[in-house]
Amino acid sequence: MTSSTTTARSPRMPRSERRAQLLEAAQAVFVQSGYHAAAMDEIAERAGVSKPVLYQHFPGKLDLYLALLDTHCETLEQLVRRALEHTDGDNEQRVRATVAAYFDFVSREDAAFRMVFESDLTSVPQVRARLDAVELSCAEAISEVIAEDTGVDDERALLLGSALAGMAQVAARHWLAQDGDIPEGEAARIISLLAWRGLGSFPKVGG
């Protein structure tokens, strides 16, 4: 007889949908347990599939992790780039929108930020390369606006871009961890004000 505790298996579905389902299950397990404690058995059970089905899509646990990390890094970069593009050339608003993008990223329900900013696999080359790439990409996007606005050279603009990105993500993570009474929008505004007062001290091109 079949045990009543056997996990109900998901019905057949298109490969792309199954992949998305497996990634969603893996995300929950990685955030809850961490990479090292997470087990493929647990991921398969959470997704409602057999282990062979899981391995058909992802040969190993690292493959799952990297697929998720690629998605999360792309999401963060898109958030930052959209923040820099949508404010009609008002650089104070661009700074505010960029800081808000990091707050948006860390406050998402899937806790994707933990894999990007708090990964327990930073010594794994494939992971380190992705983390370094998204950090640089976001800093470069910010630095382009800084260079255009202030006229500083590329090296200094990138240093400032890295500083703004780092401040935004650390402040956003601190705000989330404190679980205090400051609303997300107000917290982002406070940090953006600090950032803008610093960047605003640089002479403007043509100023």
Coordinates of C-alpha atoms in Angstrom, one line a residue:
M1 CA 0.0 0.0 0.0
T2 CA 1.1 3.5 -0.7
S3 CA 2.0 5.5 2.5
S4 CA -0.4 8.4 3.2
T5 CA 2.7 10.5 4.0
T6 CA 4.1 10.2 0.4
T7 CA 4.5 13.6 -1.1
A8 CA 2.0 14.3 -3.8
R9 CA 3.8 14.7 -7.2
S10 CA 3.2 17.6 -9.5
P11 CA 1.4 16.9 -12.8
R12 CA 3.4 17.0 -16.0
M13 CA 4.1 20.6 -17.2
P14 CA 6.1 22.3 -19.9
R15 CA 9.8 22.3 -19.3
S16 CA 10.1 26.0 -18.7
E17 CA 7.3 25.9 -16.1
R18 CA 8.9 23.0 -14.4
R19 CA 12.2 24.8 -14.3
A20 CA 10.6 27.9 -12.8
Q21 CA 8.9 25.7 -10.2
L22 CA 12.1 24.0 -9.2
L23 CA 13.9 27.3 -8.9
E24 CA 11.2 28.7 -6.7
A25 CA 11.5 25.6 -4.4
A26 CA 15.3 25.8 -4.4
Q27 CA 15.2 29.6 -3.5
A28 CA 13.0 28.9 -0.5
V29 CA 15.3 26.1 0.7
F30 CA 18.5 28.0 0.2
V31 CA 17.2 31.0 2.0
Q32 CA 15.9 28.9 4.9
S33 CA 18.8 26.5 5.3
G34 CA 21.8 28.0 3.5
Y35 CA 23.5 26.3 0.7
H36 CA 25.5 23.8 2.6
A37 CA 22.6 22.5 4.7
A38 CA 20.2 22.4 1.8
A39 CA 19.6 19.0 0.3
M40 CA 18.4 18.0 -3.2
D41 CA 15.9 15.7 -1.5
E42 CA 14.4 18.7 0.3
I43 CA 14.2 20.8 -2.8
A44 CA 12.5 18.0 -4.8
E45 CA 10.0 17.4 -2.0
R46 CA 9.2 21.1 -1.7
A47 CA 8.6 21.2 -5.5
G48 CA 6.5 18.0 -5.4
V49 CA 8.7 16.1 -7.8
S50 CA 10.9 13.1 -7.7
K51 CA 14.7 13.5 -7.5
P52 CA 15.2 12.1 -11.0
V53 CA 13.0 14.9 -12.3
L54 CA 15.0 17.5 -10.4
Y55 CA 18.2 16.1 -11.8
Q56 CA 16.9 16.1 -15.3
H57 CA 16.8 19.9 -15.1
F58 CA 19.7 20.6 -12.8
P59 CA 22.6 18.1 -12.6
G60 CA 23.6 19.3 -9.1
K61 CA 22.9 21.7 -6.3
L62 CA 25.5 24.2 -7.5
D63 CA 23.7 24.4 -10.9
L64 CA 20.5 25.3 -9.1
Y65 CA 22.3 28.0 -7.1
L66 CA 24.0 29.5 -10.1
A67 CA 20.8 29.6 -12.1
L68 CA 19.1 31.5 -9.2
L69 CA 22.1 33.8 -8.7
D70 CA 22.1 34.7 -12.4
T71 CA 18.4 35.7 -12.2
H72 CA 18.9 37.7 -9.0
C73 CA 22.0 39.6 -10.3
E74 CA 20.1 40.5 -13.5
T75 CA 17.2 41.7 -11.4
L76 CA 19.4 44.0 -9.3
E77 CA 21.2 45.4 -12.3
Q78 CA 17.9 46.1 -14.1
L79 CA 16.5 47.9 -11.0
V80 CA 19.6 50.1 -10.8
R81 CA 19.7 50.9 -14.5
R82 CA 16.0 51.7 -14.6
A83 CA 16.5 54.0 -11.6
L84 CA 19.2 55.9 -13.5
E85 CA 17.2 56.2 -16.7
H86 CA 13.7 57.2 -15.6
T87 CA 14.2 60.6 -13.9
D88 CA 14.4 63.0 -16.9
G89 CA 18.0 64.0 -16.2
D90 CA 17.4 65.2 -12.6
N91 CA 20.5 63.8 -10.9
E92 CA 19.2 64.3 -7.4
Q93 CA 16.2 62.2 -8.3
R94 CA 18.5 59.6 -9.9
V95 CA 20.4 59.2 -6.7
R96 CA 17.1 58.9 -4.7
A97 CA 15.8 56.3 -7.2
T98 CA 19.0 54.3 -7.2
V99 CA 19.1 54.1 -3.4
A100 CA 15.4 53.1 -3.5
A101 CA 16.2 50.4 -6.0
Y102 CA 18.5 48.7 -3.4
F103 CA 15.8 49.0 -0.7
D104 CA 13.3 47.5 -3.1
F105 CA 15.7 44.6 -3.9
V106 CA 16.3 43.7 -0.2
S107 CA 12.7 43.9 0.8
R108 CA 11.4 41.4 -1.8
E109 CA 9.6 38.4 -0.4
D110 CA 11.9 35.8 -1.9
A111 CA 14.9 37.3 0.0
A112 CA 16.9 37.1 -3.2
F113 CA 19.3 39.7 -1.8
R114 CA 20.7 37.1 0.6
M115 CA 22.2 35.2 -2.3
V116 CA 23.7 38.3 -3.8
F117 CA 24.9 40.2 -0.7
E118 CA 25.2 37.4 1.9
S119 CA 26.2 34.4 -0.1
D120 CA 27.9 31.6 1.8
L121 CA 29.7 30.5 -1.4
T122 CA 31.9 33.5 -2.1
S123 CA 35.0 31.3 -2.2
V124 CA 33.5 29.3 -5.1
P125 CA 34.9 30.8 -8.4
Q126 CA 31.7 30.6 -10.4
V127 CA 29.8 32.4 -7.6
R128 CA 32.6 35.0 -6.9
A129 CA 32.7 35.9 -10.6
R130 CA 29.0 36.6 -10.8
L131 CA 29.0 38.7 -7.6
D132 CA 32.0 40.7 -8.7
A133 CA 30.4 41.2 -12.1
V134 CA 27.1 42.6 -10.8
E135 CA 28.8 44.8 -8.3
L136 CA 31.0 46.3 -11.0
S137 CA 28.1 46.6 -13.4
C138 CA 26.0 48.5 -11.0
A139 CA 28.9 50.7 -9.9
E140 CA 29.8 51.5 -13.6
A141 CA 26.2 52.4 -14.4
I142 CA 26.2 54.9 -11.5
S143 CA 29.6 56.2 -12.3
E144 CA 28.5 57.1 -15.9
V145 CA 26.0 59.5 -14.5
I146 CA 28.4 60.9 -11.9
A147 CA 31.1 61.5 -14.6
E148 CA 28.5 63.1 -16.9
D149 CA 27.3 65.4 -14.1
T150 CA 30.6 66.3 -12.4
G151 CA 33.2 65.9 -15.1
V152 CA 35.5 63.8 -12.8
D153 CA 37.6 61.2 -14.6
D154 CA 36.4 57.6 -15.0
E155 CA 38.5 56.2 -12.2
R156 CA 37.2 58.7 -9.7
A157 CA 33.6 58.3 -11.0
L158 CA 33.8 54.5 -10.6
L159 CA 35.1 55.0 -7.0
L160 CA 32.2 57.2 -6.2
G161 CA 29.8 54.8 -7.9
S162 CA 31.1 51.9 -5.9
A163 CA 30.7 54.0 -2.7
L164 CA 27.1 54.9 -3.5
A165 CA 26.2 51.3 -4.4
G166 CA 27.9 50.0 -1.2
M167 CA 26.2 52.5 1.0
A168 CA 22.8 51.8 -0.4
Q169 CA 23.0 48.0 -0.1
V170 CA 24.5 48.0 3.4
A171 CA 22.0 50.6 4.7
A172 CA 19.1 48.7 3.1
R173 CA 20.1 45.4 4.7
H174 CA 20.6 47.1 8.0
W175 CA 17.1 48.7 7.7
L176 CA 15.6 45.3 7.0
A177 CA 17.4 43.5 9.8
Q178 CA 16.3 46.1 12.4
D179 CA 12.6 45.5 11.5
G180 CA 12.0 48.9 13.0
D181 CA 9.3 51.6 12.6
I182 CA 11.0 53.6 9.7
P183 CA 9.0 53.0 6.5
E184 CA 10.9 51.8 3.5
G185 CA 10.4 55.0 1.5
E186 CA 11.5 57.2 4.3
A187 CA 14.6 55.1 5.0
A188 CA 15.6 55.2 1.3
R189 CA 15.0 59.0 1.3
I190 CA 17.2 59.5 4.3
I191 CA 20.1 57.6 2.8
S192 CA 19.7 59.3 -0.6
L193 CA 19.8 62.7 1.1
L194 CA 23.1 61.7 2.7
A195 CA 24.4 60.5 -0.7
W196 CA 23.2 63.5 -2.6
R197 CA 24.7 66.0 -0.2
G198 CA 28.0 64.3 -0.7
L199 CA 27.8 64.1 -4.5
G200 CA 26.2 67.6 -4.6
S201 CA 29.5 69.1 -3.3
F202 CA 31.3 68.2 -6.6
P203 CA 31.2 71.0 -9.2
K204 CA 28.7 70.4 -12.0
V205 CA 29.8 70.3 -15.6
G206 CA 29.2 73.8 -17.0
G207 CA 28.5 75.1 -13.5

